[in-house]
Every structure is written in structure tokens, then in C-alpha cells.
Coordinates of C-alpha atoms and ligand atoms in Angstrom, one line a residue:
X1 CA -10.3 16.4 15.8
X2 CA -10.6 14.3 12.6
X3 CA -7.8 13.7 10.4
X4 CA -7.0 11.8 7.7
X5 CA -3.3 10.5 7.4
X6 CA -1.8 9.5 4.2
X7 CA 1.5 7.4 5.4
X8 CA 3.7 7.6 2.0
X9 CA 6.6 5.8 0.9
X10 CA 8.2 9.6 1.0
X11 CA 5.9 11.7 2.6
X12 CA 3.7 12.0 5.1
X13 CA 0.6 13.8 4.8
X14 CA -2.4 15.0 6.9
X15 CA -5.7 16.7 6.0
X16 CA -7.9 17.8 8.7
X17 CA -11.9 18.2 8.7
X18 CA -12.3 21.9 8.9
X19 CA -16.2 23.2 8.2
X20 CA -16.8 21.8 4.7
X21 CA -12.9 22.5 4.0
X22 CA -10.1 19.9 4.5
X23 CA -6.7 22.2 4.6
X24 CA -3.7 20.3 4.9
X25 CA -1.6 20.6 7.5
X26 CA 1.6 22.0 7.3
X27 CA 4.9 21.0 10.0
X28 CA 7.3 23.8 10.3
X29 CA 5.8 25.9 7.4
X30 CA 6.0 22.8 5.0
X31 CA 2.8 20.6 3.9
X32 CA 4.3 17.4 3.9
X33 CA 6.1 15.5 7.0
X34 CA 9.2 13.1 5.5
X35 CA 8.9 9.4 5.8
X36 CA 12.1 9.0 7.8
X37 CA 13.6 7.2 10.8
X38 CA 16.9 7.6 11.8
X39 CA 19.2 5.9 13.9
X40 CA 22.9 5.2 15.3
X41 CA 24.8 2.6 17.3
X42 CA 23.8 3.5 20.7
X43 CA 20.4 2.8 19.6
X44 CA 18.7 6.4 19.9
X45 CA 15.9 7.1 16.9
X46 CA 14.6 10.2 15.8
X47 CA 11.2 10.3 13.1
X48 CA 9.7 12.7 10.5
X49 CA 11.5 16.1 10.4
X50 CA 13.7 15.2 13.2
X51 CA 15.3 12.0 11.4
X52 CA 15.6 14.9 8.3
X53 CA 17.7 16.9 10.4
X54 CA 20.3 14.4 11.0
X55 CA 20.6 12.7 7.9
X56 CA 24.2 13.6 7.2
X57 CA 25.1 13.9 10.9
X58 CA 28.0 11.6 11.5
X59 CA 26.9 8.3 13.8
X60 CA 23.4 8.8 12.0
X61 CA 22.0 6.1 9.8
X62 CA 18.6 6.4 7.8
X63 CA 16.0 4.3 7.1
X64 CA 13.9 5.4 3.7
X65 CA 11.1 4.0 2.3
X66 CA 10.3 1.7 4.9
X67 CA 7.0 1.6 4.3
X68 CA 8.2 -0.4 1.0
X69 CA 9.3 -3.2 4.0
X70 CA 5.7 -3.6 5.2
X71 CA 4.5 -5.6 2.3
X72 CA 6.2 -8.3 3.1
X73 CA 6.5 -8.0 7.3
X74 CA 5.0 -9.2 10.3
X75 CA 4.8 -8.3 13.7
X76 CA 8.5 -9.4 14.3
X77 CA 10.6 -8.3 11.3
X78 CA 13.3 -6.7 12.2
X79 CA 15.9 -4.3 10.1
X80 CA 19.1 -2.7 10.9
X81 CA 19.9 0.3 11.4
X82 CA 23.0 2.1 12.3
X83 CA 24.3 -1.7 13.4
X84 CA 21.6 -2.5 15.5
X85 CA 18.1 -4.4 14.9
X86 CA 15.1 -3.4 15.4
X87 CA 11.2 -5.0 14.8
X88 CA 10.0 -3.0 12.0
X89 CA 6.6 -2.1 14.1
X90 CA 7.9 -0.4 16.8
X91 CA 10.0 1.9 13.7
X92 CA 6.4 2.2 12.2
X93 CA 5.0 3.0 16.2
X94 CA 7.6 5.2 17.1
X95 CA 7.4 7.0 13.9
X96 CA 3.6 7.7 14.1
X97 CA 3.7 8.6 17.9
X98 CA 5.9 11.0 16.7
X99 CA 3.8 12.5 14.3
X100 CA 1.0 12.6 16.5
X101 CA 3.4 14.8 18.6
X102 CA 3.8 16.9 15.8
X103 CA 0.4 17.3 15.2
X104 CA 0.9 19.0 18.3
X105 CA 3.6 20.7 18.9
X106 CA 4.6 21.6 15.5
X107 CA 1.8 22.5 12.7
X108 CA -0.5 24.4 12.2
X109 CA -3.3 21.6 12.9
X110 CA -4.3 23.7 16.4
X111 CA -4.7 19.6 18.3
X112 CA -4.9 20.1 22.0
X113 CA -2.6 17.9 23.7
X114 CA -4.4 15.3 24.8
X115 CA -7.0 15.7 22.5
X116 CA -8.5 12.8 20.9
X117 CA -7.5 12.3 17.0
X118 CA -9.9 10.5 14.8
X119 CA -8.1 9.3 12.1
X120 CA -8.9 8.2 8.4
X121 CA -6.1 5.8 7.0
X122 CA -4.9 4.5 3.9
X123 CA -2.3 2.0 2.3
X124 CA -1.9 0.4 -1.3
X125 CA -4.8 -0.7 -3.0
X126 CA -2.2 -3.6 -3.7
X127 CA -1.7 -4.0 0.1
X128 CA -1.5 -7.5 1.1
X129 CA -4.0 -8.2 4.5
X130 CA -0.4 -8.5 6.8
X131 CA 0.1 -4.9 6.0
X132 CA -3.3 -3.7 6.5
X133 CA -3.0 -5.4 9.9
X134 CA 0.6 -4.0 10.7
X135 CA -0.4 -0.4 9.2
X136 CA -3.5 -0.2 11.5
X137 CA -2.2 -1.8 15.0
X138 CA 0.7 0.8 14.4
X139 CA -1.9 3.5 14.2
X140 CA -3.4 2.6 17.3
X141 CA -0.4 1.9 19.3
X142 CA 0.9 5.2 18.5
X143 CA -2.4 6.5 20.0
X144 CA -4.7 7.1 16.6
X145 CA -8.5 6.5 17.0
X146 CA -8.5 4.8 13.5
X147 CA -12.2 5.1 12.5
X148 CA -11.4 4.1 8.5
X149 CA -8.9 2.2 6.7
X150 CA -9.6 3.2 2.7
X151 CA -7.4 2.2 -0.2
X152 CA -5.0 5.1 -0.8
X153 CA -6.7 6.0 -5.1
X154 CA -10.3 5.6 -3.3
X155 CA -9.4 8.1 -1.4
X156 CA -8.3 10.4 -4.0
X157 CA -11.2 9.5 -5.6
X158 CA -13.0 11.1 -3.0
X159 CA -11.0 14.3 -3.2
X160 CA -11.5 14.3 -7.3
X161 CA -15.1 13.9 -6.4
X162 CA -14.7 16.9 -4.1
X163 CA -13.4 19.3 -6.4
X164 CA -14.7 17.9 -9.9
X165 CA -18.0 16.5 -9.4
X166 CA -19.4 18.4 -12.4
X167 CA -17.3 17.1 -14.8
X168 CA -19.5 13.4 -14.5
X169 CA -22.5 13.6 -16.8
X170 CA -24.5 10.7 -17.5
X171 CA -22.2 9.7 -20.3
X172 CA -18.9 9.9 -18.3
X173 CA -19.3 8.8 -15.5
X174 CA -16.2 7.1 -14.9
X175 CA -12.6 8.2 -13.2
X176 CA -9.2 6.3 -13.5
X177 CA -7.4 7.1 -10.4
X178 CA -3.7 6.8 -11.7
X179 CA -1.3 7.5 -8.3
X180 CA 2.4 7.3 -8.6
X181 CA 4.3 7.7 -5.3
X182 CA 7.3 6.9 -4.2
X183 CA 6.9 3.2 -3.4
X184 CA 3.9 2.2 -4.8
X185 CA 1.7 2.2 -8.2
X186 CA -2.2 2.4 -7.9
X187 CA -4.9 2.3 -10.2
X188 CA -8.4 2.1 -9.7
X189 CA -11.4 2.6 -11.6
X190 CA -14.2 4.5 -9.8
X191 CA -18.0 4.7 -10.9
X192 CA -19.6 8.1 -9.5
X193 CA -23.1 8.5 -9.4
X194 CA -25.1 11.3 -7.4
X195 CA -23.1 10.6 -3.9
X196 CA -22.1 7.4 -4.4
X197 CA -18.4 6.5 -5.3
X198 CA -18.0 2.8 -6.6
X199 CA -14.7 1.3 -6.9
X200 CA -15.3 -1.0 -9.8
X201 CA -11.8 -2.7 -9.8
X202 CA -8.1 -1.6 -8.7
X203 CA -4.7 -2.9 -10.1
X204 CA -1.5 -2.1 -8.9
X205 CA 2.7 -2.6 -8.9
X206 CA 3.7 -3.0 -5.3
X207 CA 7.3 -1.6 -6.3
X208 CA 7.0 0.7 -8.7
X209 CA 7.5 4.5 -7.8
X210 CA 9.6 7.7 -7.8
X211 CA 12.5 5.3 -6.1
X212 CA 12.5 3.5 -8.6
X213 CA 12.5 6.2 -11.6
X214 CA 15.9 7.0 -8.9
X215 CA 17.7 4.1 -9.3
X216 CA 17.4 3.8 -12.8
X217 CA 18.8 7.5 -12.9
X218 CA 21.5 6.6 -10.4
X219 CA 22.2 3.1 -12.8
X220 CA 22.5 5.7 -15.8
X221 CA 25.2 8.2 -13.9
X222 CA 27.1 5.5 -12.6
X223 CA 27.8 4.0 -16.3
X224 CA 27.9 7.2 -18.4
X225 CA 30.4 9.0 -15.7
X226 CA 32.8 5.8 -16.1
X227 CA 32.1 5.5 -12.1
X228 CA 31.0 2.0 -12.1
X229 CA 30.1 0.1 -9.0
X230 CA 30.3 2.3 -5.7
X231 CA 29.5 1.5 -2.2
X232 CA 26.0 2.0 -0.3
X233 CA 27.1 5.6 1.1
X234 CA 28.1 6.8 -1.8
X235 CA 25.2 5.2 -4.0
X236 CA 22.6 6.8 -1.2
X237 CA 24.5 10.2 -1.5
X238 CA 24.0 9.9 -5.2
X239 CA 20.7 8.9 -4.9
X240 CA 19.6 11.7 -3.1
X241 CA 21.3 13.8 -5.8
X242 CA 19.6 12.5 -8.8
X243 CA 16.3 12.3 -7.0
X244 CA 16.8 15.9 -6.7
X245 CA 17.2 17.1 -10.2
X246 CA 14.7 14.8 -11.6
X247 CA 12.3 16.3 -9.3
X248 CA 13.3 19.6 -10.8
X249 CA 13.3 18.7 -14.4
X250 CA 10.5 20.0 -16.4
X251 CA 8.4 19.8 -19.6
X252 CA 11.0 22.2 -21.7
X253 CA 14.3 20.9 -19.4
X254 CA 16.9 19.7 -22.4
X255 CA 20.0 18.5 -20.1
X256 CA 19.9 16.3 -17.1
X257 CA 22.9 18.1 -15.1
X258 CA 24.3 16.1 -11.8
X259 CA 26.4 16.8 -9.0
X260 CA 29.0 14.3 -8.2
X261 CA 30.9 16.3 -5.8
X262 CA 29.8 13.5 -3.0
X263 CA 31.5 10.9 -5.3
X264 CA 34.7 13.1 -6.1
X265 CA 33.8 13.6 -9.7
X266 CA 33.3 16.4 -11.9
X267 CA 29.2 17.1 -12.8
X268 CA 27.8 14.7 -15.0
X269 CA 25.8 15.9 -18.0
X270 CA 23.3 14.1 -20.4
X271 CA 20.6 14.9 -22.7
X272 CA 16.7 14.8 -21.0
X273 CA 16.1 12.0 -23.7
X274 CA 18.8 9.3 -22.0
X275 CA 17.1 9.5 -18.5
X276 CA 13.3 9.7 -20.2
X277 CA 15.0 6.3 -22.1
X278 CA 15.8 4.8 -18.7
X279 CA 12.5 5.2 -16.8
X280 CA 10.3 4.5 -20.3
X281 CA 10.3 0.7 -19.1
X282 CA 8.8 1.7 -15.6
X283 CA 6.6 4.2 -17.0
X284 CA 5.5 1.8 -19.5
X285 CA 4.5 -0.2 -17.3
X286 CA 2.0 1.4 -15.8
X287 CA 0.1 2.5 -19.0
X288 CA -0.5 -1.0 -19.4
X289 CA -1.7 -1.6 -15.8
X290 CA -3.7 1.3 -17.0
X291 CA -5.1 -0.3 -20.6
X292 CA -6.0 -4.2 -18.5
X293 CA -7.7 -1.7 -16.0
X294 CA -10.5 -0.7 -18.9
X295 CA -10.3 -4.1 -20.4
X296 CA -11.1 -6.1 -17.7
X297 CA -14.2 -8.0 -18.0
X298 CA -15.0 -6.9 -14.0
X299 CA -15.2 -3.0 -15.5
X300 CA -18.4 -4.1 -18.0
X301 CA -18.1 -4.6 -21.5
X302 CA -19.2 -1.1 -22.3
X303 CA -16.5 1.0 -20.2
X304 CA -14.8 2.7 -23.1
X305 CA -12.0 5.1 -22.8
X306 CA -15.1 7.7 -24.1
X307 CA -16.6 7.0 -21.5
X308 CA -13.8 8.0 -18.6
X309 CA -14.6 11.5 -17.3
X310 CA -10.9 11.6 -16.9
X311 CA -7.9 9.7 -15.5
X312 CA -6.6 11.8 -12.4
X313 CA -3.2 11.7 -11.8
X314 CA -2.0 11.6 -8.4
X315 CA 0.9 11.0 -6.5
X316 CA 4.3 12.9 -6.7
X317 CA 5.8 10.6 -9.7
X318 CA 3.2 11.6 -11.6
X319 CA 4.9 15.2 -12.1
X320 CA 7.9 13.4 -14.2
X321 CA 7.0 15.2 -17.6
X322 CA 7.3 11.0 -19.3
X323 CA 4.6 10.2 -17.1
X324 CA 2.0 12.9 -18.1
X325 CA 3.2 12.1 -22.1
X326 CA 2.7 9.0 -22.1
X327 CA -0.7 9.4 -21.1
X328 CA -1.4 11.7 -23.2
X329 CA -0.4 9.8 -26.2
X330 CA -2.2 6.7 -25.1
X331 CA -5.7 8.6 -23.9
X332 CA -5.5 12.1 -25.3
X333 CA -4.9 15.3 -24.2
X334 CA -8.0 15.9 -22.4
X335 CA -8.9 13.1 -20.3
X336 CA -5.5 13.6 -18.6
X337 CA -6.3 15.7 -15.3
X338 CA -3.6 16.4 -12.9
X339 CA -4.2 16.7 -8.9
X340 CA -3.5 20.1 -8.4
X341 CA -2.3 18.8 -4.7
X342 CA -0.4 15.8 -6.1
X343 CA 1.1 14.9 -2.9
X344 CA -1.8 15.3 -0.4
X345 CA -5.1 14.3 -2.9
X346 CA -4.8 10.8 -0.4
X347 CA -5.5 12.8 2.6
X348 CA -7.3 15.1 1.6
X349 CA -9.6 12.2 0.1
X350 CA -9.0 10.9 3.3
X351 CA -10.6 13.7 5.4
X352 CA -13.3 14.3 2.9
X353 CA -14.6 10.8 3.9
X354 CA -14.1 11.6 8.0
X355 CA -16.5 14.4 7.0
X356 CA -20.2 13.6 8.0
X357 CA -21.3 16.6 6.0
X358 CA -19.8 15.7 3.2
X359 CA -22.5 14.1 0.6
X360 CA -20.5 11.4 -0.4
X361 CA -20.4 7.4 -0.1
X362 CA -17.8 5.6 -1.0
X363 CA -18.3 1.3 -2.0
X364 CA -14.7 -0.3 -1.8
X365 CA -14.0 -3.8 -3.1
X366 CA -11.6 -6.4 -2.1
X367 CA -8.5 -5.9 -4.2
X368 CA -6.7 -8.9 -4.1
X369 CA -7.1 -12.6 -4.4
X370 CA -7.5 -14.1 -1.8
X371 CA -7.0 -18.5 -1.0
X372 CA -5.7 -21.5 0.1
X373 CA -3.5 -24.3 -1.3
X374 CA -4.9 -27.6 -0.1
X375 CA -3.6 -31.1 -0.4
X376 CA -5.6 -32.8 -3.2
X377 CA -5.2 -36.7 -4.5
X378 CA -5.1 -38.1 -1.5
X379 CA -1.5 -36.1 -0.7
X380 CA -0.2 -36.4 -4.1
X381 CA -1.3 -33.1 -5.4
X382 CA -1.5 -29.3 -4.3
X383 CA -4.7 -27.3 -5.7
X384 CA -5.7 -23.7 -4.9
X385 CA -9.0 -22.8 -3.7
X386 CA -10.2 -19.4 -4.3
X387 CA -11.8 -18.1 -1.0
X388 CA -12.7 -14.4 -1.4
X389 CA -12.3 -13.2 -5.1
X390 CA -10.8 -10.0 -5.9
X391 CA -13.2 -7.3 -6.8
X392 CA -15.9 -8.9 -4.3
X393 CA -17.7 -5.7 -2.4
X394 CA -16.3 -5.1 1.0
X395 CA -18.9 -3.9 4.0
X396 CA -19.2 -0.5 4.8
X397 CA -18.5 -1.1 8.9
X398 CA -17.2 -3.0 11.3
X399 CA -20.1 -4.3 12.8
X400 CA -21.3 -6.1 9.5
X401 CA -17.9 -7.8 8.0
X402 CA -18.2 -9.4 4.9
X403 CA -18.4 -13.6 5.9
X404 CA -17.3 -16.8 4.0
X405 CA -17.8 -20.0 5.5
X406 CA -17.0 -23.2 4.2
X407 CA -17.4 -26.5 6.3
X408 CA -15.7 -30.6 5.1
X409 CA -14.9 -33.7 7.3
X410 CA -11.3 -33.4 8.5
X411 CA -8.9 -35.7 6.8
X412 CA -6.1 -35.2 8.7
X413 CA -5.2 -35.0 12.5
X414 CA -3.6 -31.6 12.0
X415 CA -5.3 -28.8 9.5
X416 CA -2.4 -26.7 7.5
X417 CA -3.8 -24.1 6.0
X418 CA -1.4 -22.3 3.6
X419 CA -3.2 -19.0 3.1
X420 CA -2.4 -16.6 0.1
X421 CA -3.1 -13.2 -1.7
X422 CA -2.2 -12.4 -4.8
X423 CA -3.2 -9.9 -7.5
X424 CA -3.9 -12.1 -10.7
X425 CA -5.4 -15.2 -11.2
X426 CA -4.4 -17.3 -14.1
X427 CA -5.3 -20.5 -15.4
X428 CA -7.3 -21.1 -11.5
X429 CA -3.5 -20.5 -10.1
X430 CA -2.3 -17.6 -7.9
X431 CA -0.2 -15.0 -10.4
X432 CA 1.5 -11.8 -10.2
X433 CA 2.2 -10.6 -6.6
X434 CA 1.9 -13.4 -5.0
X435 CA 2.1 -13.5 -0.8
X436 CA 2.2 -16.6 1.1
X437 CA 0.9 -16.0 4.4
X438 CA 2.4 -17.7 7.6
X439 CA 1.4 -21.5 7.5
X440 CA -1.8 -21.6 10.0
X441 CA -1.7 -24.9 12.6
X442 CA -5.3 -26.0 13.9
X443 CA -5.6 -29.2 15.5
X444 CA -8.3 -31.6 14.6
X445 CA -7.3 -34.3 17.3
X446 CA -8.4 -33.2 20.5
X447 CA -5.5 -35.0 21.7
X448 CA -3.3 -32.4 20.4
X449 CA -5.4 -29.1 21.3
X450 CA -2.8 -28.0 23.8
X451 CA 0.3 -28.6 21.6
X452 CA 2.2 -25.1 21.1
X453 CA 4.4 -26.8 17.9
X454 CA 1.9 -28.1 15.7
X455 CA 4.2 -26.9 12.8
X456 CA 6.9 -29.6 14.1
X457 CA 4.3 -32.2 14.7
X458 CA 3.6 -35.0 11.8
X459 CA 0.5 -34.6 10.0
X460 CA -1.2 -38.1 9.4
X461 CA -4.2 -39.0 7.4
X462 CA -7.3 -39.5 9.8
X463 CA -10.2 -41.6 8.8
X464 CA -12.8 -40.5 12.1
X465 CA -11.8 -36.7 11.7
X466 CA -14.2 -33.9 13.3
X467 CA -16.7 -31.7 10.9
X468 CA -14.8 -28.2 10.4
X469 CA -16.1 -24.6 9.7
X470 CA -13.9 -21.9 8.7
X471 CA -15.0 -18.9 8.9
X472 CA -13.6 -16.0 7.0
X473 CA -14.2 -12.3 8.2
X474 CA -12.9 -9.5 6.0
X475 CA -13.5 -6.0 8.0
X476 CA -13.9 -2.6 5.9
X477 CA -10.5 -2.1 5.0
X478 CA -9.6 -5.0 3.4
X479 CA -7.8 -7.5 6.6
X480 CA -9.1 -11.3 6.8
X481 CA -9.2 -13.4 9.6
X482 CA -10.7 -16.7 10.0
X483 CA -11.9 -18.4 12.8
X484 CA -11.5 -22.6 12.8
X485 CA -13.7 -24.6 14.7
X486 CA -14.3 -28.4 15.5
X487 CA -17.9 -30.0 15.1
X488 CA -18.9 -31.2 17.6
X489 CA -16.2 -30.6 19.9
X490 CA -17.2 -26.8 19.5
X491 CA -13.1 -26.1 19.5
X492 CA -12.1 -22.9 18.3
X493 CA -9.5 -20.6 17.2
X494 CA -9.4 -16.9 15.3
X495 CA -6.1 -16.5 13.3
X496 CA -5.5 -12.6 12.4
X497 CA -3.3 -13.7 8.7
X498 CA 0.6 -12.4 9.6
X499 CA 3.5 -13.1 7.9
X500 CA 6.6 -13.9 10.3
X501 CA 9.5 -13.0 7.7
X502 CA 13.0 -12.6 8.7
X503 CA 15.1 -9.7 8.8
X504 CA 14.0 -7.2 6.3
X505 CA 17.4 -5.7 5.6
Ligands
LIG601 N1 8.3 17.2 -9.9 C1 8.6 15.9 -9.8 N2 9.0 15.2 -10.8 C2 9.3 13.9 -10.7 N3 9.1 13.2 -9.6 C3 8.7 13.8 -8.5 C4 8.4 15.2 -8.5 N4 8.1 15.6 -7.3 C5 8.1 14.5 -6.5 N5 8.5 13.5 -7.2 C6 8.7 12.1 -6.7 O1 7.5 11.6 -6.2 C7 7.8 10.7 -5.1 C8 7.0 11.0 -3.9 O2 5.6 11.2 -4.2 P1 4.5 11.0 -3.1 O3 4.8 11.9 -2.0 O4 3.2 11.1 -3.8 O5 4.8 9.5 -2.7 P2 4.3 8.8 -1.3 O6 2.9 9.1 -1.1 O7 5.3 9.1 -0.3 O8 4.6 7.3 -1.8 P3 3.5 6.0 -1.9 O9 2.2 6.6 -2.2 O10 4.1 5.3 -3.1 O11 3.6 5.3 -0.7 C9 9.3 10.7 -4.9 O12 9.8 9.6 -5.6 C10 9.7 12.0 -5.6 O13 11.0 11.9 -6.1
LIG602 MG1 1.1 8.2 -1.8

């Protein structure tokens, strides 16, 4: 069976490839699977739907949004939950397995147990390489046959390109993919021509979402009810609340009404305008993400907003009536098209692509910068070299990976390669989302090859120093890893790019 899995910040959707139709699956009657894990002292877990069902249970702690935590994990984060730690991965394995199970046992997907489950995968355009890594090995470890790994507004590219090809003509042949999820805020401009789907460049907040829209509406209760500061539970109660009724307000709602019977307080009341006033900054926000998108050199000097077939808004934020004004009054009426499966264009997208029927291509491009900082001066000075630029073309399989290689006389006994990504570039320096990478170790002396704590050991300045060749391999979805090797010693290593932060929460 192929499917394509969109793992949200919130939800969890699935799309399968059905004859030339890509239905999405529904769990227990409902089309969208939460993105949950729960957890108490003794240490049980329960994922998805089950983790739902105990969220007020006493004993049970959730964990939300973690796929918020992934951005800046590696393979040994860990978070608490209910008291107790645990690595973020085996959350992310556990929670997937589960799903798999559910794929099963509860939806209508009709997956024999046992069967094998070909999977089409997505994460942030904005995603840095560790979670493209951490995202995939948990796919696999949960027992996925991951065949793709797209960025999540390509994919809804595809499934705009499904359902709206004829609105491209010759003189519009251009789509803004604007998704708004829970976590996470996308946007990529697409060229569509006959099959072919080119992402032309992508631009992105890594914490900008529905939660966010939350807390500012939790921030605004809190201070107009006189309630002040009040403790996690009780701000997670509340958050629930709010995130509630401003998923129920719509374009002609006048009051923002809000139950604070979890907090021991009467309803709070407002006018729609205060809690429009407190997300405008967030929503803001992205219009402009949305205005550099079609001003950026990388999108051709003759991309004009006339010629955008439309902007496609995806993504379950995107429903907040603010959102669809604010397009409207900075593009017009009529270019504004909404996803009429806001939550599940990703995986339908997704599936669309895991279709071999299906006449389209899609050409993704590296969406980040990618580097490394370098000792310059002779030691005095730090510099940034550029390795693979954002916006370069990424391969379309596996077998042919998109390769950089550079090659220098080693200075120094030990090589310290402190790799980053970031999403900007200014002034040749990294800007805006910026993510160190774990510090990389190679030795250059062979006298140190089998030293396990080069990160301890002192780096000196070495006149007779080996030629080097990195090599840089960036696979389909997006992950880099380089490979280090000694000339002519021939000594090698391949570093997958991880990041070993601590304790997540
Ligand atoms: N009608 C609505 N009005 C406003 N917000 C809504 C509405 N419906 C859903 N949302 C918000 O949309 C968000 C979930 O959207 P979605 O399922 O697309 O996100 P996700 O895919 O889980 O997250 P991400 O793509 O960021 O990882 C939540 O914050 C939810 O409160
Ligand atoms: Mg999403």
C-alpha cells in the first residue's frame, strides 16, 4: 500500500493511493489522527487517539506539539514527561509505530497486517538537515518503507496541481503555497508547466502557527479577566479553551466568548476585534514572508503578483478569518484560493506524488543555507564559508545525490568543522534561523586516528598537514552528510550532521 503521511504539529494525516484517487484516511470515523503522546510516572505511554483519550485522566501528562522539539533535537534529546525523561526519538518511534498500527486496526485504510507500507513523507520546508534525519530514521524504525521525503508546501503543491491544473495558462503560471499549521509557517513559490512542478524558492517561520495565534489569545484572557499569571495546568486547560473557540470563530463572529470554569472564573467576553488585534503581529508576519517571497531576486525579475495563478492557502491556521483578510487586502480577492482539505492538502500532495500514474514531476530545491565557520588570519578571525546555497536544485533520487567537494592542505592537527544552516544570508554571514550543527572532530594526524575525544584534545597549528577532501552529499529530501578524507593516507570518515542538544523541556 502506498501512503503519504503528513506528521503535523497538531494532526496527523494520511492519504492513500487509491486508482487515480487519494482518499484520506479516516481513524475512528475522524480524518485526522492527533499529534499526541502521553504519559505518567510509572512510565507507560500511549500515542495518537489513545494519548487523546487520557488527556484529563488523573496520573496522565501530555506532550503537544512535539514535533515543534525536533528542530532543534538530536538522536539523544530527551523531555519529561509525567516526571520521567525520555529521548525525544523513541516518543517520535513509538508514536509512529503506533500509527502504523492504526493504519491497521483502526481506519478505514483496508492495510493488511503485515503488509508492507510505502510511505511519502514531509517536514518544514524550513526544516533544518537534524530534523530531516531524526523525522526519517523515526519513519523507518517505526516500520515505514520511506520511498520520499518532500517539503510539506511542495507537497500541497502537488495536490493544488491535482485539482486546479487549469487555472495555469501561459500567463500565470505561478502558485504561492501559503501553509499555516500549528507549528510551522511555509511558503513556497512553485513554477507549473505541463507536468512539471518547480519549486522556485521557499521561505518560512519555524515557530509560527495556530499555537501561537493560542497563546497570544490565552496572554489576552489572562490580562482582560484580571487573572494574571497562573500555573502550567491551568494555563494548558486554558489553552485548550481558547484554542477551541478561535477555531470556531468565523467571518461574521462579533464576540470572542471563553470559558474559565477550569480556572474558577466567570466566562470572559471580548469583542472579535481585541483577539484579531493580538494575533495581527503573527499574521503580519507572514504577509511579509509572503511579499520577500515575490521579491526575491531567486523568483526572476519578472514574477509579478499578475502573474501568480493564485496563492493556495493551506494548513489549518489558515481558516482564522485575519489570515484570509489580510491576504486579501494585500493580493486581492481573487488570487486568494483556499484548500478545500486544509488539513490534509500535505498528504494528499503527498500521495499524489507516490502515484506512478499520476503525470506530474515535482523539482525541489535546497531550502536553506547551508556552511561552515572556519578559522581565518591565522586563528585570529572566524569567516563563514557558504557550502551549498539555498535555492540550489536538489536530485530527484537517491542513487544520484547532489555532491560538493572541496579539497586544502590541512593546517591543523585536528579539523573542527563547525557546520551551519540557516535561512538568510546577510552581508556573507548566517541570518535568521540560524542552527549550529554538533561541532564535527576529524583527525588530520594519523597519530590521533583512534582518539574517541578529539573534542577534548588541543588543536595545534601543523606545518606538514595531509591534503583533505570533503565531500558533501545532500540526498532528495534535503539531509547533508559529508565524508572527510586524508590524501594520501586515504583516511576516512562519513558524519550524518546531528545536533546533540540537551533536554528539550
Ligand atoms: N477554523 C479554524 N480557525 C482558526 N484556526 C484553526 C481552525 N481550524 C484549525 N485551526 C488551527 O490550525 C492548527 C492546526 O492546523 P494543521 O492541522 O494544518 O497543523 P499541523 O499540520 O498539525 O501543523 P504543522 O504543519 O505546523 O506542523 C491548530 O493550531 C488549530 O487550532
Ligand atoms: Mg501541516
Amino acid at each position: 500500500m502506498r501512503v503519504g503521511i503528513d506528521f503535523g504539529t497538531t494532526h496527523t494525516v494520511a492519504a492513500v493511493v487509491d486508482r487515480g484517487n487519494y482518499p484520506v484516511v479516516s481513524f475512528d470515523g475522524v480524518d485526522t489522527w492527533p499529534s499526541l503522546v502521553a504519559g505518567n510516572a510509572a512510565g507507560e505511554l500511549r500515542f495518537g487517539a489513545d494519548a487523546a483519550a487520557v488527556r484529563h485522566e488523573p496520573g496522565w501528562s501530555v506532550l503537544r506539539s512535539f514535533k515543534r522539539l525536533l528542530n532543534d533535537a538530536g538522536p539523544q534529546t530527551e523531555v519529561t514527561l509525567a516526571g520521567r525523561g525520555h529521548r525525544l526519538a523513541d516518543l517520535l518511534t513509538g508514536f509512529l509505530a503506533r500509527l502504523r498500527s492504526d493504519l491497521c486496526d483502526r481506519s478505514n485504510a483496508g492495510l493488511a497486517p503485515g503488509e508492507t507500507v510505502e510511505a511519502a513523507i514531509s517536514v518544514p520546508a524550513n526544516a533544518s538537515s537534524a530534523q530531516r534525519f531524526l523525522t526519517l530514521d523515526a519513519f523507518v524504525a517505526a516500520g515505514f518503507h520511506v520511498v520520499a521525503l518532500l517539503n510539506e508546501p511542495s507537497a500541497a503543491s502537488l495536490e493544488y496541481a491535482h485539482r486546479y491544473r487549469s487555472t495555469i495558462t501561459a500567463r500565470r503560471e505561478y502558485v504561492l503555497v501559503y501553509d499555516l499549521g500549528g507549528g510551522t509557517f511555509d511558503a513556497s513559490l512553485l513554477k507549473m508547466t505541463g507536468p512539471a512542478n518547480d519549486v522556485v524558492l521557499s521561505e518560512g517561520i519555524q515557530r509560527l502557527g495556530g499555537d501561537d495565534f493560542d497563546e497570544a489569545i490565552v496572554d489576552l484572557v489572562l490580562a482582560g479577566s484580571g487573572l494574571g499569571e497562573v500555573d502550567d495546568g491551568r494555563r494548558d486547560l486554558l489553552r485548550e479553551e481558547c484554542a477551541a473557540r478561535k477555531e470556531a470563530v468565523g467571518p461574521q463572529t462579533r464576540r470572542f466568548l471563553v470559558d474559565l470554569t477550569a480556572v474558577d472564573r466567570p466566562p470572559f467576553a471580548c469583542g472579535i476585534d481585541d483577539v484579531y488585534a493580538a494575533c495581527a503581529p503573527l499574521v503580519d508576519k507572514t504577509v511579509e514572508i509572503l511579499r520577500r517571497v515575490l521579491r526575491d531576486p531567486a523568483a526572476g525579475d519578472e514574477v509579478t503578483t499578475s502573474e501568480v495563478a493564485g496563492i493556495y492557502v493551506v494548513g489549518g491556521a489558515g481558516s482564522f478569518p485575519p489570515v484570509s483578510r489580510a491576504l486579501r487586502a494585500a493580493f486581492g480577492d481573487k488570487r486568494v484560493k483556499r484548500s478545500p482539505h486544509p488539513f490534509a492538502a500535505t498528504a494528499i500532495g503527498l500521495a499524489v506524488h507516490l502515484d506512478t500514474e499520476a503525470d506530474f514531476e515535482l523539482s525541489e530545491r535546497f531550502s536553506r543555507h547551508f556552511g561552515v565557520f572556519r578559522e581565518a588570519e591565522a586563528g585570529t578571525g572566524v569567516v563563514f564559508d557558504p557550502i551549498v546555497p539555498k535555492d540550489a536544485p536538489l536530485p530527484a533520487d537517491a542513487h544520484s545525490p547532489l555532491v560538493v567537494r572541496r579539497s586544502y592542505r590541512a593546517a591543523h592537527n585536528i579539523g573542527c568543522f563547525r557546520f551551519v544552516e540557516c535561512s538568510r544570508m546577510v552581508d556573507g554571514r548566517p541570518d535568521g534561523d540560524v542552527m549550529p550543527f554538533d561541532p564535527v572532530y576529524f583527525p588530520f594526524d594519523p597519530a590521533l586516528y583512534d582518539r574517541p575525544d578529539l573534542g577534548r584534545h588541543a588543536v595545534g597549528r601543523w606545518t606538514d598537514g595531509p591534503d583533505v577532501e570533503e565531500r558533501y552529499e545532500i540526498a532528495p529530501g534535503g539531509a547533508v552528510q559529508v565524508t572527510l578524507t586524508t590524501q594520501p593516507a586515504g583516511f576516512r570518515r562519513t558524519f550524518r550532521l546531528e545536533r546533540r542538544a540537551a533536554a528539550a523541556s
